[in-house]
Short mmCIF file of C-alpha atoms in Angstrom, two decimals:
data_model
loop_
_atom_site.label_atom_id
_atom_site.label_comp_id
_atom_site.label_asym_id
_atom_site.label_seq_id
_atom_site.Cartn_x
_atom_site.Cartn_y
_atom_site.Cartn_z
CA UNK C 29 -67.81 11.68 -94.96
CA UNK C 30 -69.25 8.88 -91.95
CA UNK C 31 -67.60 5.94 -91.94
CA UNK C 32 -69.97 3.20 -93.20
CA UNK C 33 -70.35 -0.64 -91.07
CA UNK C 34 -67.94 -2.08 -93.41
CA UNK C 35 -64.96 0.66 -92.75
CA UNK C 36 -65.93 0.81 -89.04
CA UNK C 37 -64.87 -2.37 -88.62
CA UNK C 38 -61.88 -2.49 -90.89
CA UNK C 39 -60.85 0.75 -88.73
CA UNK C 40 -61.64 -1.21 -85.65
CA UNK C 41 -59.89 -4.62 -86.73
CA UNK C 42 -56.51 -2.54 -87.42
CA UNK C 43 -56.72 -0.57 -84.23
CA UNK C 44 -56.70 -4.07 -82.11
CA UNK C 45 -54.39 -5.70 -84.08
CA UNK C 46 -51.98 -2.81 -83.07
CA UNK C 47 -52.75 -2.45 -79.70
CA UNK C 48 -53.44 -6.06 -78.89
CA UNK C 49 -52.01 -8.19 -81.69
CA UNK C 50 -55.02 -9.83 -82.96
CA UNK C 51 -54.98 -11.04 -86.21
CA UNK C 52 -57.21 -8.48 -88.55
CA UNK C 53 -59.84 -10.88 -89.64
CA UNK C 54 -60.91 -12.17 -85.97
CA UNK C 55 -61.78 -8.84 -85.65
CA UNK C 56 -65.81 -9.48 -86.46
CA UNK C 57 -69.02 -7.71 -85.36
CA UNK C 58 -69.92 -10.87 -82.64
CA UNK C 59 -66.73 -10.70 -81.21
CA UNK C 60 -66.39 -9.87 -77.51
CA UNK C 61 -63.06 -7.44 -76.69
CA UNK C 62 -62.20 -9.26 -73.58
CA UNK C 63 -63.95 -12.60 -73.89
CA UNK C 64 -62.26 -13.50 -77.63
CA UNK C 65 -59.78 -10.72 -78.57
CA UNK C 66 -57.96 -10.40 -75.66
CA UNK C 67 -58.51 -6.91 -75.41
CA UNK C 68 -58.93 -6.53 -70.90
CA UNK C 69 -59.96 -3.51 -69.06
CA UNK C 70 -57.05 -1.42 -70.07
CA UNK C 71 -56.57 -1.94 -73.42
CA UNK C 72 -60.10 -1.36 -73.91
CA UNK C 73 -59.55 2.29 -73.13
CA UNK C 74 -56.64 2.18 -75.68
CA UNK C 75 -59.12 1.05 -78.43
CA UNK C 76 -61.58 3.69 -77.27
CA UNK C 77 -59.64 6.45 -77.34
CA UNK C 78 -57.58 4.69 -81.10
CA UNK C 79 -61.63 4.96 -82.30
CA UNK C 80 -62.55 8.19 -81.00
CA UNK C 81 -59.68 9.90 -83.16
CA UNK C 82 -60.27 7.96 -86.37
CA UNK C 83 -64.25 8.31 -86.65
CA UNK C 84 -64.65 11.22 -84.80
CA UNK C 85 -66.78 10.30 -82.73
CA UNK C 86 -66.49 10.94 -78.71
CA UNK C 87 -66.99 7.53 -76.21
CA UNK C 88 -66.67 8.81 -72.40
CA UNK C 89 -66.13 6.69 -69.87
CA UNK C 90 -69.58 5.73 -68.68
CA UNK C 91 -70.55 4.53 -72.33
CA UNK C 92 -67.18 2.54 -72.99
CA UNK C 93 -68.73 -0.26 -70.34
CA UNK C 94 -71.91 -1.28 -72.62
CA UNK C 95 -69.46 -1.93 -75.87
CA UNK C 96 -68.64 -5.27 -75.09
CA UNK C 97 -68.57 -6.76 -78.84
CA UNK C 98 -67.41 -5.17 -81.59
CA UNK C 99 -70.64 -5.09 -82.72
CA UNK C 100 -71.56 -2.66 -79.98
CA UNK C 101 -68.69 -0.81 -80.62
CA UNK C 102 -69.67 -0.04 -84.24
CA UNK C 103 -73.12 0.19 -83.57
CA UNK C 104 -72.01 3.42 -81.16
CA UNK C 105 -69.78 4.60 -83.59
CA UNK C 106 -72.34 4.59 -86.45
CA UNK C 107 -74.73 6.50 -84.15
CA UNK C 108 -72.48 9.00 -82.84
CA UNK C 109 -70.02 10.14 -85.52
CA UNK C 110 -69.43 13.82 -86.79
CA UNK D 26 -45.67 53.65 -47.55
CA UNK D 27 -42.81 51.94 -46.20
CA UNK D 28 -40.71 50.22 -48.60
CA UNK D 29 -40.54 46.55 -47.57
CA UNK D 30 -36.98 44.97 -47.70
CA UNK D 31 -36.91 41.14 -49.43
CA UNK D 32 -34.24 38.68 -49.71
CA UNK D 33 -32.47 37.41 -52.28
CA UNK D 34 -31.74 33.80 -52.69
CA UNK D 35 -29.63 31.53 -55.02
CA UNK D 36 -29.52 32.19 -58.77
CA UNK D 37 -31.11 28.52 -59.29
CA UNK D 38 -32.23 25.63 -57.55
CA UNK D 39 -31.59 21.95 -58.29
CA UNK D 40 -31.45 18.20 -56.32
CA UNK D 41 -28.62 17.49 -55.05
CA UNK D 42 -28.88 14.00 -53.00
CA UNK D 43 -31.76 11.83 -53.05
CA UNK D 44 -32.39 9.11 -50.77
CA UNK D 45 -35.56 6.06 -50.03
CA UNK D 46 -36.50 3.77 -47.82
CA UNK D 47 -38.65 0.73 -48.19
CA UNK D 48 -39.93 -1.42 -45.62
CA UNK D 49 -38.44 -4.20 -44.36
CA UNK D 50 -41.36 -6.91 -45.32
CA UNK D 51 -41.82 -7.46 -49.03
CA UNK D 52 -45.10 -8.65 -50.14
CA UNK D 53 -45.74 -11.02 -52.81
CA UNK D 54 -49.25 -11.44 -55.01
CA UNK D 55 -49.75 -14.92 -53.10
CA UNK D 56 -50.34 -12.95 -49.79
CA UNK D 57 -52.89 -10.35 -52.08
CA UNK D 58 -54.82 -13.74 -53.38
CA UNK D 59 -55.68 -14.74 -50.12
CA UNK D 60 -58.63 -11.80 -49.59
CA UNK D 61 -59.42 -11.41 -53.54
CA UNK D 62 -60.38 -13.63 -56.01
CA UNK D 63 -57.54 -13.15 -58.59
CA UNK D 64 -54.64 -14.36 -59.92
CA UNK D 65 -51.01 -13.26 -60.34
CA UNK D 66 -51.17 -13.92 -64.35
CA UNK D 67 -54.25 -11.31 -63.76
CA UNK D 68 -52.31 -8.55 -60.93
CA UNK D 69 -48.91 -8.94 -63.47
CA UNK D 70 -50.57 -8.33 -66.41
CA UNK D 71 -52.98 -5.36 -65.22
CA UNK D 72 -50.69 -3.67 -62.90
CA UNK D 73 -47.21 -5.37 -63.85
CA UNK D 74 -46.61 -5.87 -59.74
CA UNK D 75 -44.50 -8.40 -58.61
CA UNK D 76 -44.17 -7.55 -55.00
CA UNK D 77 -44.59 -4.69 -52.74
CA UNK D 78 -43.33 -3.62 -49.64
CA UNK D 79 -45.76 -3.08 -46.71
CA UNK D 80 -44.61 -1.20 -43.33
CA UNK D 81 -45.15 -2.56 -39.95
CA UNK D 82 -45.87 -0.90 -36.82
CA UNK D 83 -42.43 0.18 -36.07
CA UNK D 84 -42.07 1.52 -40.35
CA UNK D 85 -44.17 4.63 -39.18
CA UNK D 86 -44.41 7.73 -41.28
CA UNK D 87 -42.04 10.01 -39.27
CA UNK D 88 -39.73 6.56 -38.79
CA UNK D 89 -39.65 5.97 -42.74
CA UNK D 90 -39.31 9.54 -43.83
CA UNK D 91 -36.46 9.91 -41.04
CA UNK D 92 -33.87 6.82 -43.09
CA UNK D 93 -35.06 7.94 -46.48
CA UNK D 94 -34.00 11.32 -45.34
CA UNK D 95 -30.69 10.81 -43.82
CA UNK D 96 -29.49 9.07 -47.11
CA UNK D 97 -30.51 11.86 -48.94
CA UNK D 98 -28.49 14.10 -46.57
CA UNK D 99 -25.67 12.26 -46.76
CA UNK D 100 -26.36 12.14 -50.74
CA UNK D 101 -26.46 15.96 -50.56
CA UNK D 102 -23.01 16.01 -48.60
CA UNK D 103 -24.22 18.87 -46.34
CA UNK D 104 -25.26 18.87 -42.66
CA UNK D 105 -28.96 18.42 -40.92
CA UNK D 106 -28.52 22.05 -39.52
CA UNK D 107 -28.43 23.41 -43.11
CA UNK D 108 -31.71 22.23 -43.50
CA UNK D 109 -33.97 25.50 -43.94
CA UNK D 110 -37.10 23.95 -44.53
CA UNK D 111 -38.75 20.48 -44.70
CA UNK D 112 -41.77 19.82 -46.56
CA UNK D 113 -43.92 16.40 -46.55
CA UNK D 114 -46.21 15.41 -49.54
CA UNK D 115 -48.73 12.47 -47.63
CA UNK D 116 -51.79 11.05 -47.58
CA UNK D 117 -51.67 8.43 -45.48
CA UNK D 118 -50.47 10.10 -42.05
CA UNK D 119 -53.16 9.89 -39.29
CA UNK D 120 -52.72 12.55 -36.75
CA UNK D 121 -54.91 15.40 -38.42
CA UNK D 122 -52.40 17.35 -36.23
CA UNK D 123 -50.00 18.81 -36.41
CA UNK D 124 -47.87 17.78 -39.37
CA UNK D 125 -45.55 15.34 -39.57
CA UNK D 126 -43.12 17.22 -40.92
CA UNK D 127 -42.47 19.26 -37.66
CA UNK D 128 -41.17 15.77 -36.01
CA UNK D 129 -38.73 14.73 -38.66
CA UNK D 130 -37.57 18.03 -38.86
CA UNK D 131 -36.83 17.98 -35.03
CA UNK D 132 -35.24 14.16 -35.33
CA UNK D 133 -33.63 14.79 -37.87
CA UNK D 134 -31.63 17.95 -35.98
CA UNK D 135 -32.52 20.68 -37.95
CA UNK D 136 -32.17 24.11 -36.29
CA UNK D 137 -35.72 24.52 -35.70
CA UNK D 138 -36.25 24.47 -39.73
CA UNK D 139 -39.96 25.48 -41.53
CA UNK D 140 -41.94 22.33 -41.54
CA UNK D 141 -45.01 21.41 -42.96
CA UNK D 142 -47.05 18.77 -45.03
CA UNK D 143 -49.11 19.12 -48.25
CA UNK D 144 -52.09 16.89 -49.87
CA UNK D 145 -51.15 16.26 -53.35
CA UNK D 146 -52.07 12.92 -53.78
CA UNK D 147 -49.68 11.17 -56.03
CA UNK D 148 -48.57 14.45 -57.58
CA UNK D 149 -46.88 15.63 -54.08
CA UNK D 150 -43.54 15.08 -55.06
CA UNK D 151 -43.84 17.57 -57.76
CA UNK D 152 -45.58 20.02 -55.98
CA UNK D 153 -43.31 19.96 -53.25
CA UNK D 154 -40.45 20.02 -54.96
CA UNK D 155 -41.42 23.38 -56.63
CA UNK D 156 -42.08 24.91 -53.79
CA UNK D 157 -38.94 23.69 -52.55
CA UNK D 158 -37.61 25.54 -55.48
CA UNK D 159 -39.23 28.84 -55.03
CA UNK D 160 -37.78 29.13 -51.16
CA UNK D 161 -34.24 28.57 -52.92
CA UNK D 162 -34.46 31.23 -54.97
CA UNK D 163 -36.36 33.99 -52.94
CA UNK D 164 -33.66 32.84 -49.77
CA UNK D 165 -36.43 31.80 -47.63
CA UNK D 166 -34.30 28.70 -47.46
CA UNK D 167 -30.92 27.59 -48.76
CA UNK D 168 -31.72 24.06 -48.69
CA UNK D 169 -34.74 22.37 -48.65
CA UNK D 170 -35.70 18.48 -48.05
CA UNK D 171 -38.63 17.25 -49.71
CA UNK D 172 -40.08 14.05 -48.88
CA UNK D 173 -42.64 11.99 -50.56
CA UNK D 174 -43.98 9.28 -47.95
CA UNK D 175 -46.95 6.69 -47.83
CA UNK D 176 -48.13 4.18 -45.80
CA UNK D 177 -51.08 2.93 -48.02
CA UNK D 178 -51.21 -0.53 -46.69
CA UNK D 179 -53.35 1.32 -44.17
CA UNK D 180 -55.61 2.76 -46.68
CA UNK D 181 -56.03 -0.51 -49.24
CA UNK D 182 -59.33 -2.30 -49.18
CA UNK D 183 -57.67 -5.69 -48.79
CA UNK D 184 -61.32 -7.34 -50.03
CA UNK D 185 -61.42 -4.78 -53.31
CA UNK D 186 -59.84 -7.19 -56.12
CA UNK D 187 -59.65 -3.76 -58.24
CA UNK D 188 -57.25 -2.42 -56.03
CA UNK D 189 -55.98 -4.69 -53.20
CA UNK D 190 -53.00 -5.55 -54.89
CA UNK D 191 -52.07 -2.21 -56.36
CA UNK D 192 -50.75 -0.01 -53.14
CA UNK D 193 -46.98 0.26 -51.09
CA UNK D 194 -45.62 1.93 -48.58
CA UNK D 195 -42.29 3.38 -48.56
CA UNK D 196 -40.25 7.51 -48.31
CA UNK D 197 -38.34 8.97 -51.32
CA UNK D 198 -36.60 12.08 -50.11
CA UNK D 199 -34.54 14.77 -51.63
CA UNK D 200 -32.88 17.84 -50.83
CA UNK D 201 -33.02 20.80 -53.03
CA UNK D 202 -30.45 23.96 -52.75
CA UNK D 203 -28.47 26.27 -54.45
CA UNK D 204 -27.37 26.07 -57.89
CA UNK D 205 -25.40 28.71 -60.35
CA UNK D 206 -26.97 26.70 -63.47
CA UNK D 207 -30.94 26.11 -64.13
CA UNK D 208 -31.08 22.59 -63.22
CA UNK D 209 -35.39 22.02 -62.41
CA UNK D 210 -37.17 23.42 -65.06
CA UNK D 211 -40.79 24.96 -64.84
CA UNK D 212 -43.57 23.14 -63.27
CA UNK D 213 -46.52 22.11 -65.66
CA UNK D 214 -48.98 21.52 -62.81
CA UNK D 215 -53.34 21.97 -61.97
CA UNK D 216 -55.78 20.52 -60.95
CA UNK D 217 -59.34 18.95 -62.34
CA UNK D 218 -61.84 19.02 -59.43
CA UNK D 219 -64.48 18.11 -61.56
CA UNK D 220 -62.70 14.80 -61.47
CA UNK D 221 -62.31 14.23 -57.41
CA UNK D 222 -64.65 11.16 -57.46
CA UNK D 223 -62.06 9.35 -59.66
CA UNK D 224 -59.43 8.73 -57.52
CA UNK D 225 -60.92 9.19 -53.57
CA UNK D 226 -61.40 8.03 -50.19
CA UNK D 227 -64.43 5.47 -49.49
CA UNK D 228 -65.21 7.16 -45.98
CA UNK D 229 -64.19 10.71 -44.45
CA UNK D 230 -63.51 10.50 -41.41
CA UNK D 231 -65.79 12.57 -39.77
CA UNK D 232 -68.43 9.68 -40.80
CA UNK D 233 -67.00 7.65 -37.82
CA UNK D 234 -67.85 10.33 -35.03
CA UNK D 235 -71.81 10.27 -36.01
CA UNK D 236 -72.41 7.26 -33.65
CA UNK D 237 -74.67 5.79 -36.66
CA UNK D 238 -72.30 3.69 -38.98
CA UNK D 239 -75.63 1.66 -40.08
CA UNK D 240 -74.51 3.54 -43.60
CA UNK D 241 -70.65 2.70 -43.51
CA UNK D 242 -69.43 -0.35 -45.69
CA UNK D 243 -68.52 -3.38 -43.74
CA UNK D 244 -66.35 -5.93 -44.27
CA UNK D 245 -67.00 -10.23 -44.45
CA UNK D 246 -66.80 -10.60 -40.64
CA UNK D 247 -69.63 -7.45 -40.57
CA UNK D 248 -66.72 -5.38 -38.56
CA UNK D 249 -66.79 -1.22 -40.65
CA UNK D 250 -64.52 -1.11 -42.72
CA UNK D 251 -61.44 1.63 -42.39
CA UNK D 252 -61.41 3.84 -45.18
CA UNK D 253 -59.68 2.66 -48.06
CA UNK D 254 -58.60 3.94 -51.60
CA UNK D 255 -61.08 3.42 -54.45
CA UNK D 256 -60.72 5.07 -57.97
CA UNK D 257 -62.42 4.18 -61.37
CA UNK D 258 -59.96 2.27 -63.30
CA UNK D 259 -60.85 2.83 -66.84
CA UNK D 260 -61.44 6.77 -66.04
CA UNK D 261 -58.21 7.10 -64.53
CA UNK D 262 -56.15 5.27 -67.20
CA UNK D 263 -57.54 7.45 -69.67
CA UNK D 264 -56.89 10.58 -67.99
CA UNK D 265 -53.17 9.42 -66.93
CA UNK D 266 -52.07 8.24 -70.82
CA UNK D 267 -53.98 10.48 -72.88
CA UNK D 268 -54.11 13.51 -70.84
CA UNK D 269 -50.81 13.48 -68.48
CA UNK D 270 -49.13 12.97 -72.04
CA UNK D 271 -50.10 16.39 -72.89
CA UNK D 272 -48.89 17.69 -69.74
CA UNK D 273 -45.57 15.72 -69.96
CA UNK D 274 -44.84 17.24 -73.60
CA UNK D 275 -45.46 20.99 -71.74
CA UNK D 276 -43.05 20.30 -69.53
CA UNK D 277 -40.38 19.31 -71.69
CA UNK D 278 -41.07 22.35 -74.28
CA UNK D 279 -41.16 24.76 -71.17
CA UNK D 280 -37.76 23.62 -70.33
CA UNK D 281 -36.24 23.52 -74.08
CA UNK D 282 -35.69 19.95 -73.86
CA UNK D 283 -36.66 17.76 -77.32
CA UNK D 284 -37.22 13.94 -76.53
CA UNK D 285 -33.85 13.43 -78.07
CA UNK D 286 -32.33 15.57 -75.45
CA UNK D 287 -33.94 13.53 -72.52
CA UNK D 288 -31.80 10.53 -70.63
CA UNK D 289 -34.18 9.02 -68.59
CA UNK D 290 -38.40 9.15 -67.66
CA UNK D 291 -39.23 9.18 -64.06
CA UNK D 292 -43.63 8.72 -64.51
CA UNK D 293 -45.56 8.09 -61.27
CA UNK D 294 -45.20 4.82 -60.68
CA UNK D 295 -49.11 4.08 -61.26
CA UNK D 296 -49.38 0.98 -63.16
CA UNK D 297 -46.91 -0.37 -65.81
CA UNK D 298 -49.62 -0.37 -68.29
CA UNK D 299 -49.61 3.44 -68.04
CA UNK D 300 -46.28 4.11 -67.99
CA UNK D 301 -46.06 1.67 -71.46
CA UNK D 302 -48.87 3.34 -72.87
CA UNK D 303 -47.37 7.24 -72.05
CA UNK D 304 -44.39 6.25 -73.76
CA UNK D 305 -46.27 4.93 -76.46
CA UNK D 306 -48.27 8.13 -76.34
CA UNK D 307 -44.92 10.47 -75.86
CA UNK D 308 -43.23 8.59 -78.34
CA UNK D 309 -39.98 8.89 -76.48
CA UNK D 310 -36.81 7.46 -78.24
CA UNK D 311 -35.13 3.89 -77.55
CA UNK D 312 -32.42 5.38 -75.77
CA UNK D 313 -34.52 6.78 -72.67
CA UNK D 314 -34.67 4.87 -69.18
CA UNK D 315 -37.68 4.56 -68.07
CA UNK D 316 -38.58 4.09 -64.19
CA UNK D 317 -40.41 0.89 -63.97
CA UNK D 318 -40.38 0.54 -60.14
CA UNK D 319 -43.43 -0.36 -59.37
CA UNK D 320 -42.56 -3.99 -60.54
CA UNK D 321 -41.63 -4.55 -57.01
CA UNK D 322 -42.41 -1.23 -55.03
CA UNK D 323 -45.99 -1.05 -56.19
CA UNK D 324 -48.17 2.39 -56.07
CA UNK D 325 -46.41 4.17 -53.49
CA UNK D 326 -48.53 7.89 -54.15
CA UNK D 327 -45.95 10.98 -53.74
CA UNK D 328 -43.03 8.59 -53.08
CA UNK D 329 -43.10 6.85 -56.11
CA UNK D 330 -40.97 9.29 -58.37
CA UNK D 331 -38.12 9.93 -55.46
CA UNK D 332 -37.87 6.17 -54.30
CA UNK D 333 -37.97 5.59 -58.56
CA UNK D 334 -35.21 8.31 -58.81
CA UNK D 335 -32.83 6.43 -55.64
CA UNK D 336 -33.45 3.49 -57.46
CA UNK D 337 -32.27 4.05 -60.69
CA UNK D 338 -29.22 5.72 -59.56
CA UNK D 339 -28.45 2.68 -57.38
CA UNK D 340 -28.41 0.11 -59.95
CA UNK D 341 -26.52 2.48 -62.44
CA UNK D 342 -29.50 2.66 -64.85
CA UNK D 343 -29.38 6.15 -64.65
CA UNK D 344 -25.89 8.93 -63.78
CA UNK D 345 -25.79 11.52 -61.94
CA UNK D 346 -26.16 14.48 -64.17
CA UNK D 347 -29.12 12.61 -66.38
CA UNK D 348 -32.10 15.09 -67.65
CA UNK D 349 -35.08 13.08 -66.48
CA UNK D 350 -38.99 14.14 -67.14
CA UNK D 351 -40.99 13.77 -63.51
CA UNK D 352 -44.34 13.78 -63.88
CA UNK D 353 -47.18 12.82 -61.08
CA UNK D 354 -50.86 12.62 -61.60
CA UNK D 355 -53.51 11.18 -59.22
CA UNK D 356 -56.36 12.36 -56.56
CA UNK D 357 -57.77 15.67 -57.04
CA UNK D 358 -57.37 15.28 -59.48
CA UNK D 359 -53.52 17.04 -60.06
CA UNK D 360 -50.74 16.87 -62.06
CA UNK D 361 -47.25 18.17 -61.84
CA UNK D 362 -44.31 17.72 -64.30
CA UNK D 363 -41.47 19.23 -64.83
CA UNK D 364 -37.64 18.36 -65.99
CA UNK D 365 -34.59 18.20 -63.59
CA UNK D 366 -31.15 17.13 -63.42
CA UNK D 367 -30.50 14.26 -61.33
CA UNK D 368 -28.45 14.19 -58.70
#
């Protein structure tokens, strides 16, 4: 069953917490991965791969650069999840 | 049809000795920061690199190779004239022909050993090691000298903030010879040419002979830039960490080695973040020693695995007889992984 927006944000919060050590409550839709959450370009790849697995979605390299905020990633997953 | 006689070599092959050469000039991040807008903290956090070695005019690809090879020959306890073949992996020997391997074979004092260069980027050591193993087992050579050597400072765009800090120079060499027991596992290797744009040379050499340089990239002073290595960082990172972890696992499986059996992990020294993520993805146990030579050597492409091997043995972090997983991966894209017993 497809994940809801809330479930996706919660899932991304877990992933960002695991990879960058950021508290889950800090991971909000308007937060920028690089500017607010200390997720650099390489950690972002790890976040993307973990999200692909968790939400059964493919996020190609060319699309990764467009995912600036948690909201961008959530929308992308909502639209493309299997 | 006539019957063709064949030779028979040793039952198995093993690495008998290793040697390395790092150029005398140590280049700290401060020097890199003279030409790019970045910081020491940024470079360290993205790559793990603190210093690298850059070669001077005398430290040519051949000269560095000869130094490293001399140490490997001594470490193996053989004489140069016993070497039957010299295989050099490099992408930074700028004379297209002849191969640099022939000069090295001659200057080392081999007895007209077969000698040739290969181009397999950062997987070059694994490719050359695989060829060497085959030669020892089929009797083409009793001892094979395998060299990974690069002067990547010559192929570095010092104005590119994503790669200027990354590359280093150096040579690593091993002697592969006969063994009664298997000490080099099956190689898991391959290529993914559909990803050839991921890591590449900015401009092919033949662009320079056309006379029309208007399409070539220029430096800050308006001069035509020498070709450099460029890469798509995120794509390389994803492929290296997640796809190469699978290849590394396949190499362990092919050799019948579990992570618990493993003593040492020597991945190509591409970036400490790739190394750390691979270790995590492979779920390597705590007791496995992981090579992180990149911190003070930079990314030396084909030279990185033998250089890291030499350093681990020299510092005592690894010891002779340890079981090591080695994996190289890079431009092509190409990869090669195998399990070896350390010399």
